[in-house]
XYZ file of C-alpha atoms in Angstrom:
369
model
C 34.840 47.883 18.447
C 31.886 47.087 19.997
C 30.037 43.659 19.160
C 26.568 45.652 18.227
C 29.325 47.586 15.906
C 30.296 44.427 14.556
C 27.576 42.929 14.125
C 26.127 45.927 12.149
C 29.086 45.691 9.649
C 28.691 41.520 8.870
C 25.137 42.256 8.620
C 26.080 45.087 5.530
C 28.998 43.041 4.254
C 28.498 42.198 0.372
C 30.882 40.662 -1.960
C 29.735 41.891 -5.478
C 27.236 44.863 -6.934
C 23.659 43.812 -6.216
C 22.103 46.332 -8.796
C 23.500 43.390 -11.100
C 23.549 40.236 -9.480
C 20.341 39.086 -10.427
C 21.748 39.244 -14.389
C 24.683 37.671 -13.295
C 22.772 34.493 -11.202
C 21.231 33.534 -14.211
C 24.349 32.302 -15.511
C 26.215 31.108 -12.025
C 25.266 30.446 -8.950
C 28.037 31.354 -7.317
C 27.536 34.654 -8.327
C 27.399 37.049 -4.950
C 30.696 36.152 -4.039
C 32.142 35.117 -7.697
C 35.068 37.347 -8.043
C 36.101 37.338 -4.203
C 36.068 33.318 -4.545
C 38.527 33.625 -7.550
C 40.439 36.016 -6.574
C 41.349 34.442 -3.429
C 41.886 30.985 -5.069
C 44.455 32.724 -7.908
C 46.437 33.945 -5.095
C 46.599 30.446 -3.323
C 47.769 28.805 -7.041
C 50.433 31.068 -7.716
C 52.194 32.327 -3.828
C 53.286 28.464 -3.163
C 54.647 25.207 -5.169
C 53.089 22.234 -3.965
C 55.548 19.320 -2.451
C 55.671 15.593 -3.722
C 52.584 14.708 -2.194
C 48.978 16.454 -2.292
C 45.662 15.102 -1.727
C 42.428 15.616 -2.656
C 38.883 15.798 -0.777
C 36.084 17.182 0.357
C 35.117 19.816 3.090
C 31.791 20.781 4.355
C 31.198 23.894 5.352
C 28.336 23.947 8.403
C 24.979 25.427 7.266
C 21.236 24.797 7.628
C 20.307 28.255 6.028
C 18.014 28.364 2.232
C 21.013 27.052 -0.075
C 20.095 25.197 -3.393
C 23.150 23.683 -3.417
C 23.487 23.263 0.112
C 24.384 18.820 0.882
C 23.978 16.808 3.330
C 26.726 14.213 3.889
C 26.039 12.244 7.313
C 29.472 10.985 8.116
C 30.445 14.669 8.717
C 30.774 16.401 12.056
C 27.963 19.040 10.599
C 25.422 17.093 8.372
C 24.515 19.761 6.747
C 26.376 22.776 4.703
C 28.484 23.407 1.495
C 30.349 21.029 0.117
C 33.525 22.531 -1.248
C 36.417 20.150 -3.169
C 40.500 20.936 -2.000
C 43.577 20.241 -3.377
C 45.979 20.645 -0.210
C 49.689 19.847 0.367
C 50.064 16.470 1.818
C 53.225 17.341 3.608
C 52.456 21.312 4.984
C 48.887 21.272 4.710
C 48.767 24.440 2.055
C 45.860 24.808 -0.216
C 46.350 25.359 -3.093
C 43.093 24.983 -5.418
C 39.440 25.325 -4.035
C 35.964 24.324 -5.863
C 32.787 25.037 -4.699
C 29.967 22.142 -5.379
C 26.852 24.142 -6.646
C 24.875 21.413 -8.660
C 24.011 21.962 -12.148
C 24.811 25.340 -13.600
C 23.135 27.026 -16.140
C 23.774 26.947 -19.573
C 27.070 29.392 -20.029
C 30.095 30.055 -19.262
C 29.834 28.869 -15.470
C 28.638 25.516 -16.689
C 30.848 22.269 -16.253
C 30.906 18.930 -15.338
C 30.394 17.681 -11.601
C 31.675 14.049 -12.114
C 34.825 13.036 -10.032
C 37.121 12.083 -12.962
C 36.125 16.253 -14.365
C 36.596 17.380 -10.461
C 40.128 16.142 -10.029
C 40.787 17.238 -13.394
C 40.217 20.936 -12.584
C 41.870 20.629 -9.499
C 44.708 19.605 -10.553
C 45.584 22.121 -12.745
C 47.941 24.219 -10.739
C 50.279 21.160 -11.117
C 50.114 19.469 -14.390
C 53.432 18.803 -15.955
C 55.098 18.698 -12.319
C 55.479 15.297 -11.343
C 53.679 15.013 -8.246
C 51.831 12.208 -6.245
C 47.955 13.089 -6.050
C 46.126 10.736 -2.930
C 42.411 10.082 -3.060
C 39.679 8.325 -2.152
C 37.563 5.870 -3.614
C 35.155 8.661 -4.245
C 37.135 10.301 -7.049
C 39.443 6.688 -7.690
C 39.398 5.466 -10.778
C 41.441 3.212 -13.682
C 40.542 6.382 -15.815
C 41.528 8.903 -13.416
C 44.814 7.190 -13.242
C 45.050 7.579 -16.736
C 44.222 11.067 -17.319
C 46.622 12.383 -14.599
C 49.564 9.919 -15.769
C 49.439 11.969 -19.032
C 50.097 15.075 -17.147
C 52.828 13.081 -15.496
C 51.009 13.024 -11.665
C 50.977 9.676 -10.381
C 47.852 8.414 -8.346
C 47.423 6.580 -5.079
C 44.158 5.926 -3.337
C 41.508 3.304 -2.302
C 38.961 2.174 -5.467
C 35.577 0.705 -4.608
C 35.081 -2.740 -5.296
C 31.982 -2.348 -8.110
C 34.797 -1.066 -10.799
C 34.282 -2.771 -14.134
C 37.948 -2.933 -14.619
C 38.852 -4.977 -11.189
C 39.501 -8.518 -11.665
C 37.212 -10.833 -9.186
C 39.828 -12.812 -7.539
C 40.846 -8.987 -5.955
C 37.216 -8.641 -5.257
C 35.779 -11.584 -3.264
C 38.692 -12.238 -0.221
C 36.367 -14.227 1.761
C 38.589 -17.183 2.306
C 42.080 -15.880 1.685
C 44.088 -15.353 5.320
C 44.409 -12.221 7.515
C 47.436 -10.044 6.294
C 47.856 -11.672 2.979
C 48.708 -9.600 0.521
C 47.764 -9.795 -3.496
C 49.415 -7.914 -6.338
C 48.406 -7.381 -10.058
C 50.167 -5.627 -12.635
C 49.079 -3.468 -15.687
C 51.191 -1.366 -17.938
C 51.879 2.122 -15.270
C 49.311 0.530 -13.062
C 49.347 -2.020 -9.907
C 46.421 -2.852 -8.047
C 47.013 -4.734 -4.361
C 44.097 -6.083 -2.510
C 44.904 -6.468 1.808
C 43.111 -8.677 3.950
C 42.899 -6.220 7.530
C 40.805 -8.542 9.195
C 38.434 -10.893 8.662
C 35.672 -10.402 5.801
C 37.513 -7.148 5.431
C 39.001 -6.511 1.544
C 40.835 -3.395 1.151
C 41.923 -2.864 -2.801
C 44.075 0.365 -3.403
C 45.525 1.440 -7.317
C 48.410 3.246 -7.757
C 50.681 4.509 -10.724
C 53.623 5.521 -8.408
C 54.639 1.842 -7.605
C 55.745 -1.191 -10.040
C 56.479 -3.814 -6.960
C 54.830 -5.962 -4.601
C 56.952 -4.530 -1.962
C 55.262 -5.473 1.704
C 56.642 -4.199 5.226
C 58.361 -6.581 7.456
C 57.324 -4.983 10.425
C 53.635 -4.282 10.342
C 52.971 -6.854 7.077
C 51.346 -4.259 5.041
C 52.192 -3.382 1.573
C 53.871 -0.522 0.795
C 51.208 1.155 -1.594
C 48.751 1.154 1.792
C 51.837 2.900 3.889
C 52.277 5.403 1.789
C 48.296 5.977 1.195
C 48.081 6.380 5.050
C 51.068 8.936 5.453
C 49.454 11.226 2.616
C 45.635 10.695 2.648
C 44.838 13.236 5.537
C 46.038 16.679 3.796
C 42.635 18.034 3.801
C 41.380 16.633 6.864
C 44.276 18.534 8.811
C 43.156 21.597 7.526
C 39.764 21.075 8.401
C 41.178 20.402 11.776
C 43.420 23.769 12.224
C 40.604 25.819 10.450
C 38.124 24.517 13.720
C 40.798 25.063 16.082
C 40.917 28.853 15.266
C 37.922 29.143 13.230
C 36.989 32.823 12.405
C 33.104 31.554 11.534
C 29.690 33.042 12.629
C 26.398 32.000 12.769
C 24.683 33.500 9.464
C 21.609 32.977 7.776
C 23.651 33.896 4.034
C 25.504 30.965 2.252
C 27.768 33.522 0.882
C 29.052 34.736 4.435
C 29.981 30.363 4.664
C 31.799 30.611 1.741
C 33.786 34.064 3.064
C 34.768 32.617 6.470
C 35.713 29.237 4.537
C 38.260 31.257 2.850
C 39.222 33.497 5.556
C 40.553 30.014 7.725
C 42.335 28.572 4.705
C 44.291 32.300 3.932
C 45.219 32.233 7.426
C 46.522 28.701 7.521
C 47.794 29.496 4.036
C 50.041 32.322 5.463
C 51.366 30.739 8.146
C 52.438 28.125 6.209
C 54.198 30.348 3.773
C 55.855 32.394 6.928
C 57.321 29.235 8.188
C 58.283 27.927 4.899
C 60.592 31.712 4.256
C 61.289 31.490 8.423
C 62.217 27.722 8.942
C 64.185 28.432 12.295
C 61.086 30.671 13.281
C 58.926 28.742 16.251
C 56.035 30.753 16.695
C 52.896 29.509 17.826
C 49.917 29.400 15.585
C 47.896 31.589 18.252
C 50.337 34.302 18.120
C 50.907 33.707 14.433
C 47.093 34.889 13.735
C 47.096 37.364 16.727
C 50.584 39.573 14.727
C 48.764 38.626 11.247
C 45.472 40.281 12.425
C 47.114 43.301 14.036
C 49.617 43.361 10.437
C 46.013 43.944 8.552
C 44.198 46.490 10.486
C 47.806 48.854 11.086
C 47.490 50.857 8.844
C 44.185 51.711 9.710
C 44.428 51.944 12.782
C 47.860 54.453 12.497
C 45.186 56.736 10.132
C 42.584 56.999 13.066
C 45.390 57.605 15.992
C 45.322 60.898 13.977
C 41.741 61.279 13.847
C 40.575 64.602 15.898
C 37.222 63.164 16.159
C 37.937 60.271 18.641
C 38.258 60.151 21.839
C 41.756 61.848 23.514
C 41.712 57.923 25.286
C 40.592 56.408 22.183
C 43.444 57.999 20.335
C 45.984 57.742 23.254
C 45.252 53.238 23.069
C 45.847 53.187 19.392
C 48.942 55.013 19.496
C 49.896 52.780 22.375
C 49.157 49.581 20.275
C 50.453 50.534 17.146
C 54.033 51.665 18.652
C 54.043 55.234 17.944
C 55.958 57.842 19.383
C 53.751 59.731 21.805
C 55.038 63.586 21.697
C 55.464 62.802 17.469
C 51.790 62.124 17.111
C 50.607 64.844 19.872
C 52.927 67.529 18.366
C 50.297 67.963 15.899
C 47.694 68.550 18.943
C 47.682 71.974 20.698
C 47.712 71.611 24.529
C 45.067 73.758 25.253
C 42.228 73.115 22.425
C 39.868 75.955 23.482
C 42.028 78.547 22.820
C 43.342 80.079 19.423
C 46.517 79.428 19.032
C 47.202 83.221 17.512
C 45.400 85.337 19.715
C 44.667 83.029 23.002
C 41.029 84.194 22.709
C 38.249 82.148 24.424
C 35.450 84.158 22.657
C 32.904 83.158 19.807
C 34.102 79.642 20.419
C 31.225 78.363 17.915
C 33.430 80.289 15.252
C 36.689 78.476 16.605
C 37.529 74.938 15.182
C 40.559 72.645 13.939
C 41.934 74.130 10.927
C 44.216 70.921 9.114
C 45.829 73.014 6.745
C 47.520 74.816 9.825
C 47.170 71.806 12.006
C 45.930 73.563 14.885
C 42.639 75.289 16.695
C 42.060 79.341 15.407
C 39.689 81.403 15.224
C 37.702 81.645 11.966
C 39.174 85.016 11.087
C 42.902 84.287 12.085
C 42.907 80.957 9.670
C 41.148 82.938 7.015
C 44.106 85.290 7.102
């Protein structure tokens, strides 16, 4: 394909019917690419159960185009784009639940709350009443959060700013306790450490998975801050792989973001799911996408091999890529196409053409008979 070709097909490429889509933005704004965006995110709940630990956080998609929903978050590599909340795997970096940050929606069905506590909430869905470990940051941390999600039995671990009502101010002010002490407090399900790093440097984590004031003899550190470190980067990882091999163009349409967004997390998605069914399996993630790629465009690709209208070269590469036997897909091919195959006649050839009934060239009056 040729990259004008290409181009020409993103440029065409829509997600839903336009003759309705102004009907259906009045109610959601997510509305060109609606049913692609759930579709793909059902798929990614139900094809793979989550391990122990999962984490959630937020990606931004790069994008300076006309967006009214479109964020700008500084500490990000792009400033600029669409800020979309993941639930990922902790362990194997799958993704399993995807939400798209588009402000306030209009009154209907598409309309729901944007605070952290109803975020995480809707997240976590694919994994209530599965006792897993959910890591976050003190964006989405709360006492309440911890709360919510215990009743669903998920335990919580993750850093909590220090303005929360419910922290105690001996965890909050640790301007003249030592570097690398250590202090615990206890509440029902609930413990709360605050860690002196360095100096004028508090770090207070909550958790509902631990009930000691375990601390490691080797680094000093408590165990709650250990185990935040080893589980906190699920959905930076896959912000990593998805740049690594990242399928994205520029575009001037939000919704084309939103499709390449999902097209990197489907791929990492798959290969994760391949290795998981093919654990003594040790191909490379370039080759990985290179045989998924070729898997999706096969079958296509084994229809136009038979195609009399490309190229005898054309036709001769795809059969060559695809595997297939050479004298099985040229049997149907007469050696010498401007002749009739009845009466070897070279006249009228404006009457002769490729019949497909018969599967080879005749005259007009020999295939009419």
């Amino acid at each position: 394909m040729s990259c004008q070709r290409f181009r020409i097909l993103l440029r065409y490429l829509r997600f839903d019917d336009i003759d309705t889509r102004a009907e259906r933005k009045s109610l959601d704004k997510l509305a060109p690419i609606r049913e692609l965006f759930t579709a793909v995110v059902d798929n990614c709940k139900k094809n793979y159960s989550l391990s122990h630990s999962t984490t959630i956080d937020e990606k931004l998609e790069g994008f300076r185009g006309r967006c009214s929903f479109r964020q700008y978050i500084p500490s990000k590599p792009n400033k600029y784009g669409i800020k979309i909340y993941a639930l990922c795997d902790a362990k194997m970096f799958y993704t399993a639940n995807l939400d798209v940050y588009v402000g306030a929606q209009p009154e209907g069905p598409f309309s729901q709350n944007n605070s952290a506590l109803a975020v995480v909430d809707r997240l976590c869905e694919p994994m209530k009443g599965k006792g897993r470990n959910l890591t976050t940051d003190n964006f989405f941390t709360s006492t309440e959060l911890s709360k919510l999600l215990l009743r669903h039995k998920i335990t919580t671990v993750g850093t909590i700013r220090k303005n929360k009502r419910a922290l105690p101010r001996e965890f909050v002010e640790g301007k003249n306790r030592p570097i690398g002490s250590s202090m615990f407090g206890f509440r029902d399900d609930c413990t709360l450490v605050s860690y002196i790093p360095k100096k004028n440097k508090n770090v207070l984590l909550i958790s509902t998975m631990h009930d000691d004031d375990l601390v490691n003899e080797a680094t000093g550190k408590p165990q709650i801050i250990l185990d935040y470190n080893a589980t906190k980067g699920g959905v930076d990882t896959v912000d990593q792989l998805c740049a690594n091999y990242n399928c994205a163009r520029n575009t001037r349409r939000w919704q084309m973001v939103v499709f390449y967004s999902l097209v990197n997390i489907s791929a990492i998605n798959s290969e994760v799911i391949f290795h998981a069914n093919n654990p003594e399996d040790r191909t490379l993630r370039r080759h990985f996408l290179e045989d998924l790629s070729f898997a999706l465009i096969n079958n296509h690709l084994k229809a136009r091999a038979l195609s009399e209208n490309l190229p005898r070269t054309m036709r001769t590469r795809i059969r060559e890529l695809c595997h297939l036997d050479p004298e099985a897909s040229t049997s149907q091919e007469p050696t010498e196409p401007g002749r009739c195959e009845l009466c070897s006649s070279k006249k009228n050839r404006k009457t002769r053409f490729f019949c497909k009934s018969c599967k080879t060239f005749m005259c007009l009056e020999h295939c009419i008979e």
